[in-house]
PDB file of C-alpha atoms and ligand atoms in Angstrom:
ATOM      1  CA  UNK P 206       0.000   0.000   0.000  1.00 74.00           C
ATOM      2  CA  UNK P 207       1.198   3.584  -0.813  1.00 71.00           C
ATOM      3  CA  UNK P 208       2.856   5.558   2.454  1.00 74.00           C
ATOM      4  CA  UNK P 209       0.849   8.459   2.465  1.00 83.00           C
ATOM      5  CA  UNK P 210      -1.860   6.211   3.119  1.00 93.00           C
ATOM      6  CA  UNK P 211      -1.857   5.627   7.144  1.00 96.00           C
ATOM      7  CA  UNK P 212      -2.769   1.856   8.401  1.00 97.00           C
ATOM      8  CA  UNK P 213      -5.226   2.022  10.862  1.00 97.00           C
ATOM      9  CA  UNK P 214      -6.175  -0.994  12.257  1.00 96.00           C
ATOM     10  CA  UNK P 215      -4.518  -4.910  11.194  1.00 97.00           C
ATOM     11  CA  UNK P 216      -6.631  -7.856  11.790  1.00 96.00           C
ATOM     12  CA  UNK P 217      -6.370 -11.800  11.174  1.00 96.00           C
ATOM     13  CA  UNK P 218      -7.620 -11.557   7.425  1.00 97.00           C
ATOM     14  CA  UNK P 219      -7.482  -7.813   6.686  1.00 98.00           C
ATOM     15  CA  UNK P 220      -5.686  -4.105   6.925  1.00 98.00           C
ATOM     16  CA  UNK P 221      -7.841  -0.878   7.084  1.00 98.00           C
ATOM     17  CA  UNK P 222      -5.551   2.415   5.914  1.00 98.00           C
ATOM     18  CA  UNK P 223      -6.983   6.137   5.493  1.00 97.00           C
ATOM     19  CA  UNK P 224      -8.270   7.583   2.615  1.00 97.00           C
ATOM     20  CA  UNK P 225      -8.175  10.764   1.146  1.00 96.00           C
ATOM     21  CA  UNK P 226     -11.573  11.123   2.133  1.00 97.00           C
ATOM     22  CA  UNK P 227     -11.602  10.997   6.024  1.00 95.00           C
ATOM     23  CA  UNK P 228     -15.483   9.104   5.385  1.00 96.00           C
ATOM     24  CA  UNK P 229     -13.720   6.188   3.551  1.00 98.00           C
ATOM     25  CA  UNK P 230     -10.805   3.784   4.322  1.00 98.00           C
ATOM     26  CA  UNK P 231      -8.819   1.365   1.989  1.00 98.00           C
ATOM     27  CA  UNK P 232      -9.643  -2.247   3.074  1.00 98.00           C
ATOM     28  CA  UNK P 233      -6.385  -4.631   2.083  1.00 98.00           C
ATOM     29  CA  UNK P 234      -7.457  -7.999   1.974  1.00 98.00           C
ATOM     30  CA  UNK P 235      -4.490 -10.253   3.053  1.00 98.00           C
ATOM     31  CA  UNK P 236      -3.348 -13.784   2.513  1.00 98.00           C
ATOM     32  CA  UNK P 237      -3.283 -15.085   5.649  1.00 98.00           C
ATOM     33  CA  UNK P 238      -5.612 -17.462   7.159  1.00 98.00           C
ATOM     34  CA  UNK P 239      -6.373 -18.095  11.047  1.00 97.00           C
ATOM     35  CA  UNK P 240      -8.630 -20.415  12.578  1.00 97.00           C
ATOM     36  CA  UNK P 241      -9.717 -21.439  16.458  1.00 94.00           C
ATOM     37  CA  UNK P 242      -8.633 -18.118  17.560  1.00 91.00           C
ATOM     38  CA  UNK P 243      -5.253 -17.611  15.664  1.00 92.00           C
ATOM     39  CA  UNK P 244      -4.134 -20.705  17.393  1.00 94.00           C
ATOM     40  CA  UNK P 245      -4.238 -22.558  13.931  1.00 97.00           C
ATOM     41  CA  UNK P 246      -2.386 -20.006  10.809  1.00 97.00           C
ATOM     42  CA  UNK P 247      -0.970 -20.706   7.392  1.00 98.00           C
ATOM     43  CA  UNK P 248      -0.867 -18.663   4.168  1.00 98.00           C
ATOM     44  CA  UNK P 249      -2.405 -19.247   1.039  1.00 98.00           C
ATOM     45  CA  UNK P 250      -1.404 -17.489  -1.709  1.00 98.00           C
ATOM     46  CA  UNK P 251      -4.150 -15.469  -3.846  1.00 98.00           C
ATOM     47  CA  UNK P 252      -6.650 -16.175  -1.211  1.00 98.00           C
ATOM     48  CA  UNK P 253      -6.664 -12.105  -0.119  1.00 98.00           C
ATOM     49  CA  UNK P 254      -7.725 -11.234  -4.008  1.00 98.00           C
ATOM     50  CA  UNK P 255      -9.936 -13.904  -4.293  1.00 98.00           C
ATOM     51  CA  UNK P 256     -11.980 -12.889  -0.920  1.00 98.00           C
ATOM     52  CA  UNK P 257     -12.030  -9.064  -2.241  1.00 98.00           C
ATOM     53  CA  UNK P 258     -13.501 -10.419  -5.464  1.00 98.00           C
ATOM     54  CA  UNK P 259     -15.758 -12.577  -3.941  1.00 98.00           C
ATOM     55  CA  UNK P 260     -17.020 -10.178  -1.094  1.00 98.00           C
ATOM     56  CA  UNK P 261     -17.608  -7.154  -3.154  1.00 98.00           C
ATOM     57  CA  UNK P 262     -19.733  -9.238  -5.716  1.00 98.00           C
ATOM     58  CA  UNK P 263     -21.974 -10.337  -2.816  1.00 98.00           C
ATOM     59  CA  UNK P 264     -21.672  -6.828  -1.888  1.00 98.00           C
ATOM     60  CA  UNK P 265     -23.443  -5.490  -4.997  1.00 98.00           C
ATOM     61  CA  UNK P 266     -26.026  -8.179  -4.201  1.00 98.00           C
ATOM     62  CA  UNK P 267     -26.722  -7.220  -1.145  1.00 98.00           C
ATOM     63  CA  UNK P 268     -26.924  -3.123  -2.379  1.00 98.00           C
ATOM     64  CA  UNK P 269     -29.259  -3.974  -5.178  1.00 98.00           C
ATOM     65  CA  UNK P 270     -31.408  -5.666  -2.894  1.00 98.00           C
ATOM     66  CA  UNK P 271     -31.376  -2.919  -0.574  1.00 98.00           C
ATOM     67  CA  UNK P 272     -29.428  -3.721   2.482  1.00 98.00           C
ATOM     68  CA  UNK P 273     -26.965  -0.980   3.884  1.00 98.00           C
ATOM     69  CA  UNK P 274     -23.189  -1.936   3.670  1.00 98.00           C
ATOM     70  CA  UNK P 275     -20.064  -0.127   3.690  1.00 98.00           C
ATOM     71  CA  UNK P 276     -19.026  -1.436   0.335  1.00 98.00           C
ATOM     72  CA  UNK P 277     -18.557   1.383  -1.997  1.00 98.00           C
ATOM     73  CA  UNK P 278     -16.049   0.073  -4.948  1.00 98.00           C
ATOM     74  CA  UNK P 279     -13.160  -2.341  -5.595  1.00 98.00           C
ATOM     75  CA  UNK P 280     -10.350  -0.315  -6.054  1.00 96.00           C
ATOM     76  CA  UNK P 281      -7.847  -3.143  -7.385  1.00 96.00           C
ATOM     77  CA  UNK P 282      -7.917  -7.091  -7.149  1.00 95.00           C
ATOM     78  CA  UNK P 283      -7.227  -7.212  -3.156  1.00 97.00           C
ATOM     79  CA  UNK P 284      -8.419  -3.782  -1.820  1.00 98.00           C
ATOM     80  CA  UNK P 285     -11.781  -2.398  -1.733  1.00 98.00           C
ATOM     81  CA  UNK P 286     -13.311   1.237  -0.676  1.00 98.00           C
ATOM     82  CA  UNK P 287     -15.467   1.455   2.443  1.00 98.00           C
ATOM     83  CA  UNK P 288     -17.319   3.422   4.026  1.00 98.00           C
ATOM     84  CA  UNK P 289     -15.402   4.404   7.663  1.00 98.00           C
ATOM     85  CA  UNK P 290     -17.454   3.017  10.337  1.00 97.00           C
ATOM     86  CA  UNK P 291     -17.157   2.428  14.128  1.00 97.00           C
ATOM     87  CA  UNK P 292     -17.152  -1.703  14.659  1.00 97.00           C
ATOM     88  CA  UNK P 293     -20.122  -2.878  16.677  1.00 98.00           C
ATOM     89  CA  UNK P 294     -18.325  -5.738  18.790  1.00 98.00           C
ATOM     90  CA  UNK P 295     -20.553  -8.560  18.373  1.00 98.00           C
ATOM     91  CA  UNK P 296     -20.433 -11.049  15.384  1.00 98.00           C
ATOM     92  CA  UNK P 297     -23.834 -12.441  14.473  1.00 98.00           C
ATOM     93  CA  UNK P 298     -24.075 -15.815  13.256  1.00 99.00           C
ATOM     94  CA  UNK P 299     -26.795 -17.297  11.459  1.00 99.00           C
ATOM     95  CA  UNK P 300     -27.051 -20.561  11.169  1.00 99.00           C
ATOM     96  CA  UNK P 301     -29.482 -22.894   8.605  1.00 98.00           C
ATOM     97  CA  UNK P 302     -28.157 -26.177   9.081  1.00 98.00           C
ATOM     98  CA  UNK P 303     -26.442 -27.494  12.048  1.00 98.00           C
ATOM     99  CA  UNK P 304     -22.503 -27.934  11.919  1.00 98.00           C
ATOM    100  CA  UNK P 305     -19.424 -26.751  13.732  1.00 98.00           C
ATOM    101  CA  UNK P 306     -19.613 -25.506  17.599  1.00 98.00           C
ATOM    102  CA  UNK P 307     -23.476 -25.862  17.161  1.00 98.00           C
ATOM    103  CA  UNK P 308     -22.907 -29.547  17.053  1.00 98.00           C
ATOM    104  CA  UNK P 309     -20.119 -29.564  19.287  1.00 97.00           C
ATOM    105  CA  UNK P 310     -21.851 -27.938  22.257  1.00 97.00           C
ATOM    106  CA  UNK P 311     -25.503 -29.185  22.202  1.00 98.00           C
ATOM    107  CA  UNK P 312     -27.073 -33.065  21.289  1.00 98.00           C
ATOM    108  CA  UNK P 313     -28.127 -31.345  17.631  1.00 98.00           C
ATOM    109  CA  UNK P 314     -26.895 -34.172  15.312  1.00 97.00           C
ATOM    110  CA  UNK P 315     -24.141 -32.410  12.480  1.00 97.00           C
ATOM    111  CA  UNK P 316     -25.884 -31.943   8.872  1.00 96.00           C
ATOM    112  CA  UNK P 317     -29.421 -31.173  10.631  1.00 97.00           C
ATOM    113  CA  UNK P 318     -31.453 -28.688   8.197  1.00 97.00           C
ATOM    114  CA  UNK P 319     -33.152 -26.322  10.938  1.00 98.00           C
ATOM    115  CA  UNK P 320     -36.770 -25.485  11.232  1.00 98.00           C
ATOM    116  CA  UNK P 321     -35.994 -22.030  10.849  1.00 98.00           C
ATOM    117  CA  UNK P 322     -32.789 -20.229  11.056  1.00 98.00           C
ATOM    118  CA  UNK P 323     -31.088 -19.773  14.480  1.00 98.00           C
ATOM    119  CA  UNK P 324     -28.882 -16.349  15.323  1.00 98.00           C
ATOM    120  CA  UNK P 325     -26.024 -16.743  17.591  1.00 98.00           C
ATOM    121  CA  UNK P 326     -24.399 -13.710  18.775  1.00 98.00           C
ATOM    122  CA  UNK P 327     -20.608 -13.994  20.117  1.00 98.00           C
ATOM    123  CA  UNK P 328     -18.574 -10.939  21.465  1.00 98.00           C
ATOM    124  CA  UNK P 329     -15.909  -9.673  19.350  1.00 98.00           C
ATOM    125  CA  UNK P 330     -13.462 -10.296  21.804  1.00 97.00           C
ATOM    126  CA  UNK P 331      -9.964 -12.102  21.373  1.00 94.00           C
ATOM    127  CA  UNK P 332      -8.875 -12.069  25.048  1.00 96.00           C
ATOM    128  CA  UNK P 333     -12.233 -13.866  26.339  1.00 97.00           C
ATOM    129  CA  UNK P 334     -11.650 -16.133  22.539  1.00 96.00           C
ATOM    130  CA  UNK P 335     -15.071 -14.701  21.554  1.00 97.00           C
ATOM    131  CA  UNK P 336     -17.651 -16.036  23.753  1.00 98.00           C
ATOM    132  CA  UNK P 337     -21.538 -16.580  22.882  1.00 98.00           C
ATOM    133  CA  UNK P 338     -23.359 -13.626  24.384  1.00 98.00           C
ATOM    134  CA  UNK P 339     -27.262 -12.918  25.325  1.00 98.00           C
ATOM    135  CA  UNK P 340     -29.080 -10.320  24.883  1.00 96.00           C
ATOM    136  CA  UNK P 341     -29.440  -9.223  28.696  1.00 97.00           C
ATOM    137  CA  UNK P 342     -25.550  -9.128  28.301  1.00 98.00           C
ATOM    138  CA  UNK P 343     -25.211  -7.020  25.704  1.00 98.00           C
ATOM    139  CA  UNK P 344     -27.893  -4.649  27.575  1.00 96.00           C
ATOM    140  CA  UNK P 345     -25.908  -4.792  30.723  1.00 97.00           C
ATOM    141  CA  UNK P 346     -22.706  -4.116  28.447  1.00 98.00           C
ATOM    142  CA  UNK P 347     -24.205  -1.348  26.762  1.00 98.00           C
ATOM    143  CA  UNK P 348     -22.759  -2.400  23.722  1.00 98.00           C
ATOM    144  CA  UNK P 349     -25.711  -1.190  21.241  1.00 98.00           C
ATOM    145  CA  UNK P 350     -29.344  -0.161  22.404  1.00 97.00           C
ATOM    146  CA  UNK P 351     -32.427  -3.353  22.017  1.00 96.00           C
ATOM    147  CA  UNK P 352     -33.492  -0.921  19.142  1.00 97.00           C
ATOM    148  CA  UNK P 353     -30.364  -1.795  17.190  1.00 98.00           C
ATOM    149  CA  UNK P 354     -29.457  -5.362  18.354  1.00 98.00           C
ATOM    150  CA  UNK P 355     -33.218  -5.806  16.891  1.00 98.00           C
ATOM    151  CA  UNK P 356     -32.648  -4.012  13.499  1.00 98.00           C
ATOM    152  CA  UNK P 357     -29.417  -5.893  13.291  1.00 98.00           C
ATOM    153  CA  UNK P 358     -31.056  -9.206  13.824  1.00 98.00           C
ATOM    154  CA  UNK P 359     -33.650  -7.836  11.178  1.00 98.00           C
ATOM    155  CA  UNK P 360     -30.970  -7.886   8.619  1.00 98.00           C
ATOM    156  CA  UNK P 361     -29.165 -10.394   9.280  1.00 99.00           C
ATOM    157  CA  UNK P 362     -32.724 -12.514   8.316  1.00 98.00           C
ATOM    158  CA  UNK P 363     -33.389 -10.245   5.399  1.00 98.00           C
ATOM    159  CA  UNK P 364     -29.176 -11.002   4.267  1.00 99.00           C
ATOM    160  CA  UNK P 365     -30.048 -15.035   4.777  1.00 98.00           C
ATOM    161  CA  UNK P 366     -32.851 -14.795   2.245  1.00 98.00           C
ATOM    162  CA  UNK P 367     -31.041 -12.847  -0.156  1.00 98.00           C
ATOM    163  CA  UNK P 368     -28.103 -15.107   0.098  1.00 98.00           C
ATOM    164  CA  UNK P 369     -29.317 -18.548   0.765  1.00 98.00           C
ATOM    165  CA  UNK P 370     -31.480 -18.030  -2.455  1.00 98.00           C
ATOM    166  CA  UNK P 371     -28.211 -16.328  -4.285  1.00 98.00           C
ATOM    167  CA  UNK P 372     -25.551 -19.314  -3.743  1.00 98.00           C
ATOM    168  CA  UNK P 373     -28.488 -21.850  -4.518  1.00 98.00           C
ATOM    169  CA  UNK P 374     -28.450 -20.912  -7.719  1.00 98.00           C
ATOM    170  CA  UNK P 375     -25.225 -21.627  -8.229  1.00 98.00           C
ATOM    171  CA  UNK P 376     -25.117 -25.108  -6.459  1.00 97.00           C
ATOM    172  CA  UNK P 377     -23.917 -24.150  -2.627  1.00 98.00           C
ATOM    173  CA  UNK P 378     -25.813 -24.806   0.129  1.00 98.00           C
ATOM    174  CA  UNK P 379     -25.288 -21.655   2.807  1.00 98.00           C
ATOM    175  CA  UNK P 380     -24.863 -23.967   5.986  1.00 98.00           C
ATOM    176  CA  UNK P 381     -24.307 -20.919   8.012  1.00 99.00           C
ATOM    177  CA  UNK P 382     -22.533 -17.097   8.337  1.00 99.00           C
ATOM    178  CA  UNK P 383     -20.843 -14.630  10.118  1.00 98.00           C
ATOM    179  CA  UNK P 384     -21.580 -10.736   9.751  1.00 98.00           C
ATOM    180  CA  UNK P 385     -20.280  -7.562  11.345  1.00 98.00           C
ATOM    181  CA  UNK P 386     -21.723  -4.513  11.670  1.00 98.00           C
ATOM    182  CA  UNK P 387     -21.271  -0.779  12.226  1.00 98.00           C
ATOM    183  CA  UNK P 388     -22.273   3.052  12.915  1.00 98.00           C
ATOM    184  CA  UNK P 389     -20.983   4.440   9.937  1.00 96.00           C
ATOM    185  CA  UNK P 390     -19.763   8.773  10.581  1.00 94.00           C
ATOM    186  CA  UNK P 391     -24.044   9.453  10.498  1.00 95.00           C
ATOM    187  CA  UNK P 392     -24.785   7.105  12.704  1.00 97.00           C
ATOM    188  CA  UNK P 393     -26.567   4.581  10.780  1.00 98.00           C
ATOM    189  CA  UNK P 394     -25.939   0.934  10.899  1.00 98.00           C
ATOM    190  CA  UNK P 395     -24.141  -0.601   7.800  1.00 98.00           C
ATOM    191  CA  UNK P 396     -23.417  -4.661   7.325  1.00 98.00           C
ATOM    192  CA  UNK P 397     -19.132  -4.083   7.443  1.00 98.00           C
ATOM    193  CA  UNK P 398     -16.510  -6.610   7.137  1.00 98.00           C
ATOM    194  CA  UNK P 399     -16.284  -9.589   4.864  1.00 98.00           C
ATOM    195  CA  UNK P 400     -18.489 -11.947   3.413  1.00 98.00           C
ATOM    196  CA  UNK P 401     -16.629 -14.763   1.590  1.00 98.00           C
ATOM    197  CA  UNK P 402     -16.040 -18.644   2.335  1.00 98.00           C
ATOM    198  CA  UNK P 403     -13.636 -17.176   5.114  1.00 98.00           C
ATOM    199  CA  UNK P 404     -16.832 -16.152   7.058  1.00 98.00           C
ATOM    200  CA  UNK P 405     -19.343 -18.790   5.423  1.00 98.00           C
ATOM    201  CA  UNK P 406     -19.728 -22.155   5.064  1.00 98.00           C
ATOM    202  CA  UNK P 407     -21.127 -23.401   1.414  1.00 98.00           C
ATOM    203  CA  UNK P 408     -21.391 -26.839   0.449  1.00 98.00           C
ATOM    204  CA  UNK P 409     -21.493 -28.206  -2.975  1.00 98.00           C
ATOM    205  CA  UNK P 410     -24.287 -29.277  -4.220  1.00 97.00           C
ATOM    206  CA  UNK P 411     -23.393 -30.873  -7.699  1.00 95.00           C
ATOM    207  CA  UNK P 412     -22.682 -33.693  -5.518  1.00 90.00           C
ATOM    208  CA  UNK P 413     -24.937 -36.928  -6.888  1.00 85.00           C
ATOM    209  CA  UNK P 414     -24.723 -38.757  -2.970  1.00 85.00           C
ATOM    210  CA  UNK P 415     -25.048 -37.513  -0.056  1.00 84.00           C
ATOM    211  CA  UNK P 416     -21.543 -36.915   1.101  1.00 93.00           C
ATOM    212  CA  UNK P 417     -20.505 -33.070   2.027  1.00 95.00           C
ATOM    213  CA  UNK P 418     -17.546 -31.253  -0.016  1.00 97.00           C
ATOM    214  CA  UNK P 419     -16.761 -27.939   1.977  1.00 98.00           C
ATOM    215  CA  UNK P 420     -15.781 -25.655  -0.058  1.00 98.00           C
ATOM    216  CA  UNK P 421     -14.973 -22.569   2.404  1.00 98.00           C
ATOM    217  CA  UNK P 422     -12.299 -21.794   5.142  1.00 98.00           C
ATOM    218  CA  UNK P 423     -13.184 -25.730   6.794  1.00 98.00           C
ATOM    219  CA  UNK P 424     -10.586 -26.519   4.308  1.00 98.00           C
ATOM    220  CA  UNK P 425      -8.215 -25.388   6.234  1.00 98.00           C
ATOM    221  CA  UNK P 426      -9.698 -25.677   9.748  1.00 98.00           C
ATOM    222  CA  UNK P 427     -10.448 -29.379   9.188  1.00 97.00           C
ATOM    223  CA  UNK P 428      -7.101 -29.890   7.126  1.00 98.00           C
ATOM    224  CA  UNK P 429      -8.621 -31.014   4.179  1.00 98.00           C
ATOM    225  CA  UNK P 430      -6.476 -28.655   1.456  1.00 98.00           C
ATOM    226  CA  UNK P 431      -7.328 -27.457  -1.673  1.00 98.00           C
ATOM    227  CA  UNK P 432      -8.533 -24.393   0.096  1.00 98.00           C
ATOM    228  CA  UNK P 433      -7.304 -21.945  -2.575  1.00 98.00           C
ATOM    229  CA  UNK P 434      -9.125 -24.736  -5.504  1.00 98.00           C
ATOM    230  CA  UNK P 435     -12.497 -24.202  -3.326  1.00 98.00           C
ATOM    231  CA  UNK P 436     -12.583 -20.712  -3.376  1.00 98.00           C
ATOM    232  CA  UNK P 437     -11.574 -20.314  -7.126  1.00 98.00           C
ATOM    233  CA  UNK P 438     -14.357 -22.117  -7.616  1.00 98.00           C
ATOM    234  CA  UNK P 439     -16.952 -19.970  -5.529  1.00 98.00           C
ATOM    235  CA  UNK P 440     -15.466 -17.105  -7.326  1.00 98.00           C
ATOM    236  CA  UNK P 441     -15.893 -18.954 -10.701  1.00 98.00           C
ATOM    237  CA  UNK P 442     -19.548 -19.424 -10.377  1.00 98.00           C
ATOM    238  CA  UNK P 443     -20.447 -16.078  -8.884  1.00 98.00           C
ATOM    239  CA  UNK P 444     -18.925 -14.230 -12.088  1.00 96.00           C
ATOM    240  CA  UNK P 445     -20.192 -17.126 -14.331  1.00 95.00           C
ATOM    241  CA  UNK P 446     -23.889 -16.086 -13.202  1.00 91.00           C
ATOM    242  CA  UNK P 447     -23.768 -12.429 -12.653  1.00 76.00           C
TER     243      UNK P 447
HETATM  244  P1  TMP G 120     -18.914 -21.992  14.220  1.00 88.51           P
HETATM  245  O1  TMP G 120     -19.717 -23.199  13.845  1.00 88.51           O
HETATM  246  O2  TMP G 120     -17.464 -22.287  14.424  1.00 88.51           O
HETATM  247  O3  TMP G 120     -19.527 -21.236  15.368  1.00 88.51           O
HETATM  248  O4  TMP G 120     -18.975 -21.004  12.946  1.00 88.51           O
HETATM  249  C1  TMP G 120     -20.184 -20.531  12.451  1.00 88.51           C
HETATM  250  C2  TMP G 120     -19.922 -19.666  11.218  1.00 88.51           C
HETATM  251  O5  TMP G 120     -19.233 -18.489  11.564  1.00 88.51           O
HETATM  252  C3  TMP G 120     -19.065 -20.338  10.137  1.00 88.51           C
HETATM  253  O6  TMP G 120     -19.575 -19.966   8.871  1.00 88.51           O
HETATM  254  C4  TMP G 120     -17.702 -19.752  10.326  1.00 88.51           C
HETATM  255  C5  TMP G 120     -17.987 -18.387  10.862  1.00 88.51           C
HETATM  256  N1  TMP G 120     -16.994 -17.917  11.821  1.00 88.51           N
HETATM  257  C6  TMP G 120     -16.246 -16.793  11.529  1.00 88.51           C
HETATM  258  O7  TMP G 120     -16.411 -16.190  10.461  1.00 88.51           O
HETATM  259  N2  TMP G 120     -15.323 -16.369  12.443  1.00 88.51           N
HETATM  260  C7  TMP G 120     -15.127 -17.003  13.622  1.00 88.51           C
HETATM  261  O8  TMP G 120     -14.270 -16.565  14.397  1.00 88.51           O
HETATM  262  C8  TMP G 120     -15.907 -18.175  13.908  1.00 88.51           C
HETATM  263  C9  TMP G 120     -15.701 -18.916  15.205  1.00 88.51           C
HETATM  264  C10 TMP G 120     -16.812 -18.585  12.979  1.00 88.51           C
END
């Protein structure tokens, strides 16, 4: 990235740096991959461009379809333009088939389609490894009003629709997601971060039995490889369809 350009904050997948425009940042999209709490990390190359690509396509979705992001262009292969916004510290999963720590800390067998989809909140917290939250402690926290924790739940349901029916279409099942959100410089809330098979899980469905072929970040948290193969693909049918 070019010096005059400040870095403001570094994180597991991604830098933020300034902008000429004090409402925007730069969003570098790195190589590097982390799982269970940066206890697990390797490097894949191409995987930074490949998420930018991916994410800002889903992006566009998401903006035609009217849901606020911070998304504003893609500026080269691995960096994006974003709106500036203040990071809500909560990451909201959705979940619409059971798989991962669902599975591993309740009797809900893995692979188990859900009734309807279930919303698990964590705390964007390293230190405490990201713990699962309630609402009553995100009240007592005052971390973000009921108002907003209910608006943000809104979308979150409104971004399942949108993208469960999206990755269907191109054969992937959307077991599940993580989002992040944001108060952006007037105060309104905007979707933020990533969304890519870093922060989702999609299975294939061009798959004639019923065994499951992962193609997102469990690649590399379940040491299966091919990780950068998976999300070429993803990428492959997203621009073959749009
Ligand atoms: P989990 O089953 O491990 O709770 O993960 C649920 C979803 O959230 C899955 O799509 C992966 C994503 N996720 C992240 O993006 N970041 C994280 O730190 C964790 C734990 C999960």
């Amino acid at each position: 990235m070019n010096d005059k350009y400040e870095l403001l904050y570094e994180g597991k997948a991604k830098k933020v740096f300034s902008h000429d425009d004090k409402d925007k940042v730069i969003i570098e999209f790195k190589d590097d991959a982390t799982a269970f709490n940066a206890l697990k990390k390797a490097k894949f190359e191409g995987k930074g461009k490949l998420n930018c690509l991916i994410s800002s396509r889903i992006f566009e979705l998401l903006i035609k379809n009217n849901i606020p992001t911070h998304f504003l262009e893609l500026k080269n292969e691995n960096t994006m333009i974003a709106q500036k916004i203040k990071v809500i510290p909560l990451e909201i999963v959705l979940r619409n088939t059971a798989y991962g720590s669902l599975c591993k800390q309740t009797t809900i067998k893995s692979g188990t389609v859900l009734v309807k989809p279930l919303i698990d909140i964590y705390l964007k917290n390293d230190e405490l490894n990201d713990p699962l939250i309630t609402k009553d402690r995100i009240e007592l926290m005052n971390i973000i009003s009921s108002k907003d924790l209910d608006l943000i739940i809104d979308l979150t349901l409104k971004i399942n629709l949108i993208l469960k029916s999206f990755f269907k279409s191109i054969q992937l099942q959307l077991v599940d997601f993580k989002l992040e959100f944001g108060y952006n410089l007037k105060n309104n809330i905007l979707l933020a971060d990533e969304i890519s098979p870093d922060n989702c899980r999609l299975w294939d469905l061009n798959q004639k039995n019923d065994i499951i072929v992962s193609l997102d970040k469990d690649r590399f948290r379940n040491d299966l490889g091919g990780l950068i193969e998976a999300y070429s693909e993803i990428n492959r049918r997203i621009n073959d369809f749009i």
